Amino acid sequence: MSPPEPEPEPEPVPVPEPDSDSDSVIDDHARALATLLAGRRAVALVGAGLSTESGIPDYRGAGRAPRTPITHREFLHSAAARARYWARSVIGWPAVARAQPNAGHLALAALERLGAVTAVITQNVDGLHHAAGSARVVELHGSLWRVRCLGCGAIERRDALQARLAALNPTLAPVAATSIAPDGDADVEAARLAAFRVADCAACGGLLKPDVVFFGDNVPRPIVDESYALVDGAEALVVLGSSLTVWSGYRFVRRAAERGQPVAIVNLGPTRGDPLAALRVEAPLGALLPRVYSCLTNTPLADSR
Ligand SMILES: [Zn+2]
């Protein structure tokens, strides 16, 4: 029995090149943002959306199930929660440590060298702004690259702690992570957690905490004051990849708007700051920001793609 004659293929309908539409839309967005930035010194307020293209996922971005991160209170008061955090962190850290700045980070650093952006206030804890060459960076929520002793205040590099944790827990390291979160936290099977050994401060034996602001904790006052001063000294605020859900970032949008500065918001999905925005853009930052640079300079940004 011979197979049935195949249906004739329908004539192909001409379709635009896959990216041509979105490319021209992104060009339009880039021109609009460049127009707002031209002749103004701007501060960039950055959220997780800038790092997703570097493989660091977003807690609240479009299409992601909400995930419950550890809270400050849990970390301080529960030895089991700390063991769980560090066990997951040992597994998740290499992926964070390996992450590279993307075209968006590099363009933002270039915009700073150009003088269009005076400073970066970031909610990200991945260190990618520094890796990209941004000079003036305020890390609102701290950095995963540092660990702080809650006893004596000593700072240890996260890399160094990784070696100590791996030595204390030789059987944990080979376990594959099932998911990585922005705080370097990964899911680990429960049985392994029970046996996990936490490392203490090498200087005083005190409790070690990643030098990041967990949910439920406050951004340190000096960091807030420094950020307000940067916003007050600028002429525009541009939000990059944040839904502005948490007050720690949203307050600077409020401040800029109160001072009459134009606020531009680039984010995939609505944000809490949208009613205050002079310009609202939905575009992938790795594609948009190099074009903003090009619009401002009439020069393509080298190394951007
Ligand atoms: Zn200590």
PDB file of C-alpha atoms and ligand atoms in Angstrom:
ATOM      1  CA  MET A   1       0.000   0.000   0.000  1.00  0.00           C
ATOM      2  CA  SER A   2       1.444   3.274  -1.076  1.00  0.00           C
ATOM      3  CA  PRO A   3       1.249   6.264   1.212  1.00  0.00           C
ATOM      4  CA  PRO A   4      -1.415   8.812   0.378  1.00  0.00           C
ATOM      5  CA  GLU A   5      -0.426  11.591  -1.947  1.00  0.00           C
ATOM      6  CA  PRO A   6       0.740  14.476   0.219  1.00  0.00           C
ATOM      7  CA  GLU A   7      -1.389  17.586   0.281  1.00  0.00           C
ATOM      8  CA  PRO A   8       0.074  20.195  -2.035  1.00  0.00           C
ATOM      9  CA  GLU A   9       2.120  22.685  -0.082  1.00  0.00           C
ATOM     10  CA  PRO A  10       0.321  26.040   0.091  1.00  0.00           C
ATOM     11  CA  GLU A  11       2.074  28.871  -1.679  1.00  0.00           C
ATOM     12  CA  PRO A  12       4.372  30.482   0.857  1.00  0.00           C
ATOM     13  CA  VAL A  13       3.033  33.812   2.025  1.00  0.00           C
ATOM     14  CA  PRO A  14       5.753  36.425   1.996  1.00  0.00           C
ATOM     15  CA  VAL A  15       6.562  37.399   5.554  1.00  0.00           C
ATOM     16  CA  PRO A  16       8.846  40.166   6.706  1.00  0.00           C
ATOM     17  CA  GLU A  17      12.310  39.203   7.870  1.00  0.00           C
ATOM     18  CA  PRO A  18      11.849  37.877  11.397  1.00  0.00           C
ATOM     19  CA  ASP A  19      13.533  40.803  13.085  1.00  0.00           C
ATOM     20  CA  SER A  20      12.997  43.652  10.669  1.00  0.00           C
ATOM     21  CA  ASP A  21       9.799  44.853  12.320  1.00  0.00           C
ATOM     22  CA  SER A  22      11.105  44.641  15.825  1.00  0.00           C
ATOM     23  CA  ASP A  23      14.410  46.130  14.691  1.00  0.00           C
ATOM     24  CA  SER A  24      12.721  49.251  13.366  1.00  0.00           C
ATOM     25  CA  VAL A  25      10.606  49.471  16.523  1.00  0.00           C
ATOM     26  CA  ILE A  26      13.748  49.226  18.647  1.00  0.00           C
ATOM     27  CA  ASP A  27      15.363  51.925  16.487  1.00  0.00           C
ATOM     28  CA  ASP A  28      12.367  54.171  17.147  1.00  0.00           C
ATOM     29  CA  HIS A  29      12.597  53.498  20.878  1.00  0.00           C
ATOM     30  CA  ALA A  30      16.342  54.159  20.835  1.00  0.00           C
ATOM     31  CA  ARG A  31      15.814  57.516  19.086  1.00  0.00           C
ATOM     32  CA  ALA A  32      13.139  58.495  21.610  1.00  0.00           C
ATOM     33  CA  LEU A  33      15.367  57.629  24.551  1.00  0.00           C
ATOM     34  CA  ALA A  34      18.375  59.364  22.968  1.00  0.00           C
ATOM     35  CA  THR A  35      16.256  62.485  22.436  1.00  0.00           C
ATOM     36  CA  LEU A  36      15.340  62.513  26.116  1.00  0.00           C
ATOM     37  CA  LEU A  37      18.972  61.982  27.154  1.00  0.00           C
ATOM     38  CA  ALA A  38      20.539  64.464  24.726  1.00  0.00           C
ATOM     39  CA  GLY A  39      21.991  67.423  26.607  1.00  0.00           C
ATOM     40  CA  ARG A  40      20.998  65.994  30.000  1.00  0.00           C
ATOM     41  CA  ARG A  41      23.158  64.209  32.540  1.00  0.00           C
ATOM     42  CA  ALA A  42      21.212  61.166  33.599  1.00  0.00           C
ATOM     43  CA  VAL A  43      21.396  58.659  36.403  1.00  0.00           C
ATOM     44  CA  ALA A  44      20.531  55.062  35.501  1.00  0.00           C
ATOM     45  CA  LEU A  45      18.485  53.043  37.972  1.00  0.00           C
ATOM     46  CA  VAL A  46      19.008  49.401  37.065  1.00  0.00           C
ATOM     47  CA  GLY A  47      17.118  46.226  37.922  1.00  0.00           C
ATOM     48  CA  ALA A  48      17.322  42.521  37.226  1.00  0.00           C
ATOM     49  CA  GLY A  49      16.045  42.971  33.661  1.00  0.00           C
ATOM     50  CA  LEU A  50      19.491  44.179  32.556  1.00  0.00           C
ATOM     51  CA  SER A  51      21.147  40.955  33.744  1.00  0.00           C
ATOM     52  CA  THR A  52      18.705  38.426  32.309  1.00  0.00           C
ATOM     53  CA  GLU A  53      20.588  38.520  28.990  1.00  0.00           C
ATOM     54  CA  SER A  54      23.666  37.474  30.975  1.00  0.00           C
ATOM     55  CA  GLY A  55      21.831  34.365  32.147  1.00  0.00           C
ATOM     56  CA  ILE A  56      20.929  35.670  35.594  1.00  0.00           C
ATOM     57  CA  PRO A  57      17.163  35.267  35.956  1.00  0.00           C
ATOM     58  CA  ASP A  58      14.740  37.875  37.169  1.00  0.00           C
ATOM     59  CA  TYR A  59      12.551  37.356  40.219  1.00  0.00           C
ATOM     60  CA  ARG A  60       9.636  39.333  38.882  1.00  0.00           C
ATOM     61  CA  GLY A  61      10.204  39.667  35.154  1.00  0.00           C
ATOM     62  CA  ALA A  62       7.716  38.735  32.483  1.00  0.00           C
ATOM     63  CA  GLY A  63       6.859  35.058  32.223  1.00  0.00           C
ATOM     64  CA  ARG A  64       8.542  33.916  35.406  1.00  0.00           C
ATOM     65  CA  ALA A  65       6.873  32.192  38.292  1.00  0.00           C
ATOM     66  CA  PRO A  66       7.411  34.152  41.485  1.00  0.00           C
ATOM     67  CA  ARG A  67       9.969  32.537  43.710  1.00  0.00           C
ATOM     68  CA  THR A  68      10.330  32.991  47.420  1.00  0.00           C
ATOM     69  CA  PRO A  69      13.806  34.157  48.387  1.00  0.00           C
ATOM     70  CA  ILE A  70      15.159  33.915  51.912  1.00  0.00           C
ATOM     71  CA  THR A  71      14.239  36.806  54.189  1.00  0.00           C
ATOM     72  CA  HIS A  72      16.580  38.750  56.437  1.00  0.00           C
ATOM     73  CA  ARG A  73      14.757  37.498  59.526  1.00  0.00           C
ATOM     74  CA  GLU A  74      14.988  33.837  58.490  1.00  0.00           C
ATOM     75  CA  PHE A  75      18.694  34.174  57.814  1.00  0.00           C
ATOM     76  CA  LEU A  76      19.418  35.759  61.181  1.00  0.00           C
ATOM     77  CA  HIS A  77      17.226  33.540  63.330  1.00  0.00           C
ATOM     78  CA  SER A  78      17.235  30.097  61.751  1.00  0.00           C
ATOM     79  CA  ALA A  79      20.357  27.934  61.581  1.00  0.00           C
ATOM     80  CA  ALA A  80      18.459  25.594  59.255  1.00  0.00           C
ATOM     81  CA  ALA A  81      17.607  28.458  56.900  1.00  0.00           C
ATOM     82  CA  ARG A  82      21.261  29.558  56.863  1.00  0.00           C
ATOM     83  CA  ALA A  83      22.414  26.021  56.100  1.00  0.00           C
ATOM     84  CA  ARG A  84      19.865  25.841  53.280  1.00  0.00           C
ATOM     85  CA  TYR A  85      20.959  29.209  51.915  1.00  0.00           C
ATOM     86  CA  TRP A  86      24.664  28.352  51.903  1.00  0.00           C
ATOM     87  CA  ALA A  87      24.148  24.846  50.560  1.00  0.00           C
ATOM     88  CA  ARG A  88      22.215  26.266  47.619  1.00  0.00           C
ATOM     89  CA  SER A  89      24.673  29.103  47.264  1.00  0.00           C
ATOM     90  CA  VAL A  90      27.632  26.725  46.940  1.00  0.00           C
ATOM     91  CA  ILE A  91      25.887  25.150  43.965  1.00  0.00           C
ATOM     92  CA  GLY A  92      24.577  28.380  42.442  1.00  0.00           C
ATOM     93  CA  TRP A  93      27.677  30.528  42.871  1.00  0.00           C
ATOM     94  CA  PRO A  94      29.769  29.224  39.950  1.00  0.00           C
ATOM     95  CA  ALA A  95      27.048  30.258  37.480  1.00  0.00           C
ATOM     96  CA  VAL A  96      26.927  33.755  38.964  1.00  0.00           C
ATOM     97  CA  ALA A  97      30.717  33.985  39.042  1.00  0.00           C
ATOM     98  CA  ARG A  98      30.926  32.918  35.392  1.00  0.00           C
ATOM     99  CA  ALA A  99      28.272  35.357  34.131  1.00  0.00           C
ATOM    100  CA  GLN A 100      29.551  37.967  31.698  1.00  0.00           C
ATOM    101  CA  PRO A 101      28.267  41.501  31.122  1.00  0.00           C
ATOM    102  CA  ASN A 102      26.004  41.689  28.069  1.00  0.00           C
ATOM    103  CA  ALA A 103      25.655  44.321  25.353  1.00  0.00           C
ATOM    104  CA  GLY A 104      23.371  46.356  27.629  1.00  0.00           C
ATOM    105  CA  HIS A 105      25.926  46.541  30.448  1.00  0.00           C
ATOM    106  CA  LEU A 106      28.685  47.459  27.977  1.00  0.00           C
ATOM    107  CA  ALA A 107      26.589  50.184  26.337  1.00  0.00           C
ATOM    108  CA  LEU A 108      25.689  51.629  29.734  1.00  0.00           C
ATOM    109  CA  ALA A 109      29.385  51.841  30.615  1.00  0.00           C
ATOM    110  CA  ALA A 110      30.013  53.538  27.249  1.00  0.00           C
ATOM    111  CA  LEU A 111      27.207  56.033  27.943  1.00  0.00           C
ATOM    112  CA  GLU A 112      28.973  56.890  31.196  1.00  0.00           C
ATOM    113  CA  ARG A 113      32.288  57.492  29.409  1.00  0.00           C
ATOM    114  CA  LEU A 114      30.346  59.731  27.032  1.00  0.00           C
ATOM    115  CA  GLY A 115      29.030  61.765  29.972  1.00  0.00           C
ATOM    116  CA  ALA A 116      25.391  61.008  29.159  1.00  0.00           C
ATOM    117  CA  VAL A 117      25.086  58.827  32.258  1.00  0.00           C
ATOM    118  CA  THR A 118      26.732  60.108  35.425  1.00  0.00           C
ATOM    119  CA  ALA A 119      26.151  57.111  37.665  1.00  0.00           C
ATOM    120  CA  VAL A 120      24.511  53.726  37.927  1.00  0.00           C
ATOM    121  CA  ILE A 121      22.320  52.926  40.906  1.00  0.00           C
ATOM    122  CA  THR A 122      21.752  49.189  40.660  1.00  0.00           C
ATOM    123  CA  GLN A 123      19.496  46.739  42.400  1.00  0.00           C
ATOM    124  CA  ASN A 124      21.598  43.894  41.005  1.00  0.00           C
ATOM    125  CA  VAL A 125      24.076  42.021  43.171  1.00  0.00           C
ATOM    126  CA  ASP A 126      25.973  40.250  40.382  1.00  0.00           C
ATOM    127  CA  GLY A 127      28.888  42.669  39.926  1.00  0.00           C
ATOM    128  CA  LEU A 128      28.320  42.897  36.165  1.00  0.00           C
ATOM    129  CA  HIS A 129      28.421  46.717  36.001  1.00  0.00           C
ATOM    130  CA  HIS A 130      31.981  46.684  37.315  1.00  0.00           C
ATOM    131  CA  ALA A 131      32.871  43.879  34.925  1.00  0.00           C
ATOM    132  CA  ALA A 132      31.483  45.996  32.061  1.00  0.00           C
ATOM    133  CA  GLY A 133      33.604  48.996  33.029  1.00  0.00           C
ATOM    134  CA  SER A 134      31.038  51.249  34.707  1.00  0.00           C
ATOM    135  CA  ALA A 135      32.969  53.508  37.084  1.00  0.00           C
ATOM    136  CA  ARG A 136      30.371  55.161  39.311  1.00  0.00           C
ATOM    137  CA  VAL A 137      28.192  52.332  40.637  1.00  0.00           C
ATOM    138  CA  VAL A 138      26.047  52.288  43.758  1.00  0.00           C
ATOM    139  CA  GLU A 139      25.004  48.752  44.654  1.00  0.00           C
ATOM    140  CA  LEU A 140      21.715  49.353  46.466  1.00  0.00           C
ATOM    141  CA  HIS A 141      21.357  45.734  47.494  1.00  0.00           C
ATOM    142  CA  GLY A 142      25.041  44.977  48.005  1.00  0.00           C
ATOM    143  CA  SER A 143      27.142  42.422  46.161  1.00  0.00           C
ATOM    144  CA  LEU A 144      27.294  38.646  46.092  1.00  0.00           C
ATOM    145  CA  TRP A 145      31.038  38.952  45.572  1.00  0.00           C
ATOM    146  CA  ARG A 146      31.481  39.881  49.245  1.00  0.00           C
ATOM    147  CA  VAL A 147      30.653  38.118  52.497  1.00  0.00           C
ATOM    148  CA  ARG A 148      30.467  40.021  55.776  1.00  0.00           C
ATOM    149  CA  CYS A 149      30.958  38.750  59.322  1.00  0.00           C
ATOM    150  CA  LEU A 150      28.070  39.863  61.502  1.00  0.00           C
ATOM    151  CA  GLY A 151      30.393  39.586  64.529  1.00  0.00           C
ATOM    152  CA  CYS A 152      33.556  41.530  63.682  1.00  0.00           C
ATOM    153  CA  GLY A 153      32.580  43.096  60.346  1.00  0.00           C
ATOM    154  CA  ALA A 154      35.398  41.410  58.431  1.00  0.00           C
ATOM    155  CA  ILE A 155      34.857  41.122  54.694  1.00  0.00           C
ATOM    156  CA  GLU A 156      35.757  37.924  52.876  1.00  0.00           C
ATOM    157  CA  ARG A 157      35.711  37.407  49.133  1.00  0.00           C
ATOM    158  CA  ARG A 158      32.923  35.072  48.053  1.00  0.00           C
ATOM    159  CA  ASP A 159      35.453  33.108  45.971  1.00  0.00           C
ATOM    160  CA  ALA A 160      37.517  32.413  49.061  1.00  0.00           C
ATOM    161  CA  LEU A 161      34.466  31.339  51.026  1.00  0.00           C
ATOM    162  CA  GLN A 162      33.465  29.047  48.172  1.00  0.00           C
ATOM    163  CA  ALA A 163      36.718  27.131  48.607  1.00  0.00           C
ATOM    164  CA  ARG A 164      36.180  26.837  52.369  1.00  0.00           C
ATOM    165  CA  LEU A 165      32.562  25.683  51.962  1.00  0.00           C
ATOM    166  CA  ALA A 166      33.557  23.130  49.335  1.00  0.00           C
ATOM    167  CA  ALA A 167      36.269  21.762  51.642  1.00  0.00           C
ATOM    168  CA  LEU A 168      33.781  21.461  54.516  1.00  0.00           C
ATOM    169  CA  ASN A 169      31.224  19.734  52.276  1.00  0.00           C
ATOM    170  CA  PRO A 170      33.141  17.545  49.837  1.00  0.00           C
ATOM    171  CA  THR A 171      30.093  15.562  48.716  1.00  0.00           C
ATOM    172  CA  LEU A 172      27.905  18.571  47.892  1.00  0.00           C
ATOM    173  CA  ALA A 173      29.822  20.192  45.068  1.00  0.00           C
ATOM    174  CA  PRO A 174      29.075  17.665  42.298  1.00  0.00           C
ATOM    175  CA  VAL A 175      25.304  17.957  42.705  1.00  0.00           C
ATOM    176  CA  ALA A 176      23.765  19.629  39.675  1.00  0.00           C
ATOM    177  CA  ALA A 177      21.641  22.662  40.377  1.00  0.00           C
ATOM    178  CA  THR A 178      18.066  22.486  39.141  1.00  0.00           C
ATOM    179  CA  SER A 179      17.587  26.224  39.012  1.00  0.00           C
ATOM    180  CA  ILE A 180      19.598  29.333  39.682  1.00  0.00           C
ATOM    181  CA  ALA A 181      18.131  32.465  41.211  1.00  0.00           C
ATOM    182  CA  PRO A 182      19.492  36.019  41.122  1.00  0.00           C
ATOM    183  CA  ASP A 183      20.876  35.683  44.646  1.00  0.00           C
ATOM    184  CA  GLY A 184      22.985  32.730  43.578  1.00  0.00           C
ATOM    185  CA  ASP A 185      20.633  30.379  45.362  1.00  0.00           C
ATOM    186  CA  ALA A 186      19.876  26.979  43.756  1.00  0.00           C
ATOM    187  CA  ASP A 187      17.566  24.111  44.624  1.00  0.00           C
ATOM    188  CA  VAL A 188      19.287  21.251  46.372  1.00  0.00           C
ATOM    189  CA  GLU A 189      17.771  17.992  47.498  1.00  0.00           C
ATOM    190  CA  ALA A 190      16.686  18.063  51.136  1.00  0.00           C
ATOM    191  CA  ALA A 191      18.730  15.069  52.294  1.00  0.00           C
ATOM    192  CA  ARG A 192      21.994  16.739  51.385  1.00  0.00           C
ATOM    193  CA  LEU A 193      21.001  19.889  53.253  1.00  0.00           C
ATOM    194  CA  ALA A 194      20.715  18.099  56.580  1.00  0.00           C
ATOM    195  CA  ALA A 195      24.420  17.227  56.509  1.00  0.00           C
ATOM    196  CA  PHE A 196      25.591  20.621  55.247  1.00  0.00           C
ATOM    197  CA  ARG A 197      28.318  22.358  57.279  1.00  0.00           C
ATOM    198  CA  VAL A 198      28.250  26.171  57.325  1.00  0.00           C
ATOM    199  CA  ALA A 199      31.521  28.103  57.439  1.00  0.00           C
ATOM    200  CA  ASP A 200      32.085  30.733  60.130  1.00  0.00           C
ATOM    201  CA  CYS A 201      34.228  33.873  60.101  1.00  0.00           C
ATOM    202  CA  ALA A 202      37.877  32.894  59.786  1.00  0.00           C
ATOM    203  CA  ALA A 203      38.874  35.775  62.088  1.00  0.00           C
ATOM    204  CA  CYS A 204      36.388  35.529  64.979  1.00  0.00           C
ATOM    205  CA  GLY A 205      34.137  32.508  64.396  1.00  0.00           C
ATOM    206  CA  GLY A 206      31.138  34.799  63.909  1.00  0.00           C
ATOM    207  CA  LEU A 207      28.159  34.388  61.622  1.00  0.00           C
ATOM    208  CA  LEU A 208      28.823  35.046  57.937  1.00  0.00           C
ATOM    209  CA  LYS A 209      26.242  36.676  55.693  1.00  0.00           C
ATOM    210  CA  PRO A 210      26.480  37.509  51.993  1.00  0.00           C
ATOM    211  CA  ASP A 211      26.927  41.284  51.783  1.00  0.00           C
ATOM    212  CA  VAL A 212      23.515  41.712  50.166  1.00  0.00           C
ATOM    213  CA  VAL A 213      20.222  43.169  51.354  1.00  0.00           C
ATOM    214  CA  PHE A 214      17.804  40.282  51.785  1.00  0.00           C
ATOM    215  CA  PHE A 215      14.047  40.760  51.493  1.00  0.00           C
ATOM    216  CA  GLY A 216      12.758  42.300  54.705  1.00  0.00           C
ATOM    217  CA  ASP A 217      15.965  44.225  55.373  1.00  0.00           C
ATOM    218  CA  ASN A 218      16.646  47.892  54.604  1.00  0.00           C
ATOM    219  CA  VAL A 219      19.188  49.424  52.270  1.00  0.00           C
ATOM    220  CA  PRO A 220      21.863  51.005  54.542  1.00  0.00           C
ATOM    221  CA  ARG A 221      21.189  54.731  55.095  1.00  0.00           C
ATOM    222  CA  PRO A 222      24.530  55.953  53.671  1.00  0.00           C
ATOM    223  CA  ILE A 223      23.801  54.089  50.434  1.00  0.00           C
ATOM    224  CA  VAL A 224      20.321  55.643  50.237  1.00  0.00           C
ATOM    225  CA  ASP A 225      21.715  59.127  50.915  1.00  0.00           C
ATOM    226  CA  GLU A 226      24.442  58.708  48.313  1.00  0.00           C
ATOM    227  CA  SER A 227      21.828  57.608  45.785  1.00  0.00           C
ATOM    228  CA  TYR A 228      19.534  60.550  46.523  1.00  0.00           C
ATOM    229  CA  ALA A 229      22.505  62.899  46.074  1.00  0.00           C
ATOM    230  CA  LEU A 230      23.271  61.366  42.692  1.00  0.00           C
ATOM    231  CA  VAL A 231      19.649  61.699  41.591  1.00  0.00           C
ATOM    232  CA  ASP A 232      19.484  65.282  42.862  1.00  0.00           C
ATOM    233  CA  GLY A 233      22.619  66.149  40.903  1.00  0.00           C
ATOM    234  CA  ALA A 234      21.284  64.721  37.657  1.00  0.00           C
ATOM    235  CA  GLU A 235      18.928  66.110  35.017  1.00  0.00           C
ATOM    236  CA  ALA A 236      17.105  62.912  34.110  1.00  0.00           C
ATOM    237  CA  LEU A 237      16.519  59.438  35.461  1.00  0.00           C
ATOM    238  CA  VAL A 238      16.433  56.378  33.251  1.00  0.00           C
ATOM    239  CA  VAL A 239      15.120  53.119  34.676  1.00  0.00           C
ATOM    240  CA  LEU A 240      16.524  49.996  33.010  1.00  0.00           C
ATOM    241  CA  GLY A 241      14.936  46.612  33.582  1.00  0.00           C
ATOM    242  CA  SER A 242      13.087  47.091  36.855  1.00  0.00           C
ATOM    243  CA  SER A 243       9.400  46.734  37.618  1.00  0.00           C
ATOM    244  CA  LEU A 244      10.050  49.122  40.553  1.00  0.00           C
ATOM    245  CA  THR A 245       8.007  46.838  42.784  1.00  0.00           C
ATOM    246  CA  VAL A 246      10.156  47.462  45.829  1.00  0.00           C
ATOM    247  CA  TRP A 247      10.522  50.812  47.502  1.00  0.00           C
ATOM    248  CA  SER A 248      14.327  50.601  47.512  1.00  0.00           C
ATOM    249  CA  GLY A 249      14.353  51.657  43.855  1.00  0.00           C
ATOM    250  CA  TYR A 250      10.949  53.253  43.368  1.00  0.00           C
ATOM    251  CA  ARG A 251      11.749  56.076  45.807  1.00  0.00           C
ATOM    252  CA  PHE A 252      14.334  57.471  43.371  1.00  0.00           C
ATOM    253  CA  VAL A 253      11.756  57.644  40.604  1.00  0.00           C
ATOM    254  CA  ARG A 254       9.494  59.561  42.971  1.00  0.00           C
ATOM    255  CA  ARG A 255      12.364  61.878  43.873  1.00  0.00           C
ATOM    256  CA  ALA A 256      13.309  62.596  40.261  1.00  0.00           C
ATOM    257  CA  ALA A 257       9.675  63.250  39.319  1.00  0.00           C
ATOM    258  CA  GLU A 258       9.193  65.555  42.309  1.00  0.00           C
ATOM    259  CA  ARG A 259      12.212  67.539  41.163  1.00  0.00           C
ATOM    260  CA  GLY A 260      10.776  67.898  37.671  1.00  0.00           C
ATOM    261  CA  GLN A 261      13.347  65.646  36.008  1.00  0.00           C
ATOM    262  CA  PRO A 262      12.116  63.606  33.076  1.00  0.00           C
ATOM    263  CA  VAL A 263      11.954  59.903  33.910  1.00  0.00           C
ATOM    264  CA  ALA A 264      12.376  57.297  31.180  1.00  0.00           C
ATOM    265  CA  ILE A 265      11.483  53.689  31.932  1.00  0.00           C
ATOM    266  CA  VAL A 266      12.684  50.751  29.841  1.00  0.00           C
ATOM    267  CA  ASN A 267      11.187  47.489  31.032  1.00  0.00           C
ATOM    268  CA  LEU A 268       9.475  44.423  29.600  1.00  0.00           C
ATOM    269  CA  GLY A 269       6.109  44.696  31.336  1.00  0.00           C
ATOM    270  CA  PRO A 270       4.386  47.410  33.344  1.00  0.00           C
ATOM    271  CA  THR A 271       6.097  49.106  36.269  1.00  0.00           C
ATOM    272  CA  ARG A 272       5.008  50.914  39.385  1.00  0.00           C
ATOM    273  CA  GLY A 273       6.660  54.061  38.035  1.00  0.00           C
ATOM    274  CA  ASP A 274       4.743  54.209  34.751  1.00  0.00           C
ATOM    275  CA  PRO A 275       2.407  57.053  35.870  1.00  0.00           C
ATOM    276  CA  LEU A 276       5.509  59.189  36.555  1.00  0.00           C
ATOM    277  CA  ALA A 277       7.306  58.403  33.311  1.00  0.00           C
ATOM    278  CA  ALA A 278       7.836  60.942  30.528  1.00  0.00           C
ATOM    279  CA  LEU A 279       8.888  58.057  28.276  1.00  0.00           C
ATOM    280  CA  ARG A 280       7.938  54.401  28.543  1.00  0.00           C
ATOM    281  CA  VAL A 281       9.762  51.844  26.381  1.00  0.00           C
ATOM    282  CA  GLU A 282       9.430  48.085  26.017  1.00  0.00           C
ATOM    283  CA  ALA A 283      12.574  46.701  24.418  1.00  0.00           C
ATOM    284  CA  PRO A 284      15.350  44.242  25.170  1.00  0.00           C
ATOM    285  CA  LEU A 285      18.141  46.264  26.754  1.00  0.00           C
ATOM    286  CA  GLY A 286      20.973  44.430  24.999  1.00  0.00           C
ATOM    287  CA  ALA A 287      19.551  45.582  21.660  1.00  0.00           C
ATOM    288  CA  LEU A 288      18.331  49.008  22.753  1.00  0.00           C
ATOM    289  CA  LEU A 289      21.223  50.561  24.668  1.00  0.00           C
ATOM    290  CA  PRO A 290      23.917  50.182  21.981  1.00  0.00           C
ATOM    291  CA  ARG A 291      21.515  51.929  19.581  1.00  0.00           C
ATOM    292  CA  VAL A 292      20.943  54.730  22.069  1.00  0.00           C
ATOM    293  CA  TYR A 293      24.708  55.184  22.129  1.00  0.00           C
ATOM    294  CA  SER A 294      24.778  55.226  18.331  1.00  0.00           C
ATOM    295  CA  CYS A 295      21.976  57.816  18.199  1.00  0.00           C
ATOM    296  CA  LEU A 296      23.845  60.093  20.592  1.00  0.00           C
ATOM    297  CA  THR A 297      27.213  59.801  18.861  1.00  0.00           C
ATOM    298  CA  ASN A 298      26.392  58.891  15.241  1.00  0.00           C
ATOM    299  CA  THR A 299      28.925  56.106  15.800  1.00  0.00           C
ATOM    300  CA  PRO A 300      28.265  52.419  16.258  1.00  0.00           C
ATOM    301  CA  LEU A 301      29.316  51.068  19.619  1.00  0.00           C
ATOM    302  CA  ALA A 302      32.253  48.696  19.185  1.00  0.00           C
ATOM    303  CA  ASP A 303      32.081  45.333  20.971  1.00  0.00           C
ATOM    304  CA  SER A 304      28.393  45.777  21.607  1.00  0.00           C
ATOM    305  CA  ARG A 305      27.004  42.687  19.892  1.00  0.00           C
TER     306      ARG A 305
HETATM  307 ZN    ZN B   1      34.318  37.872  62.375  1.00  0.00          ZN
END
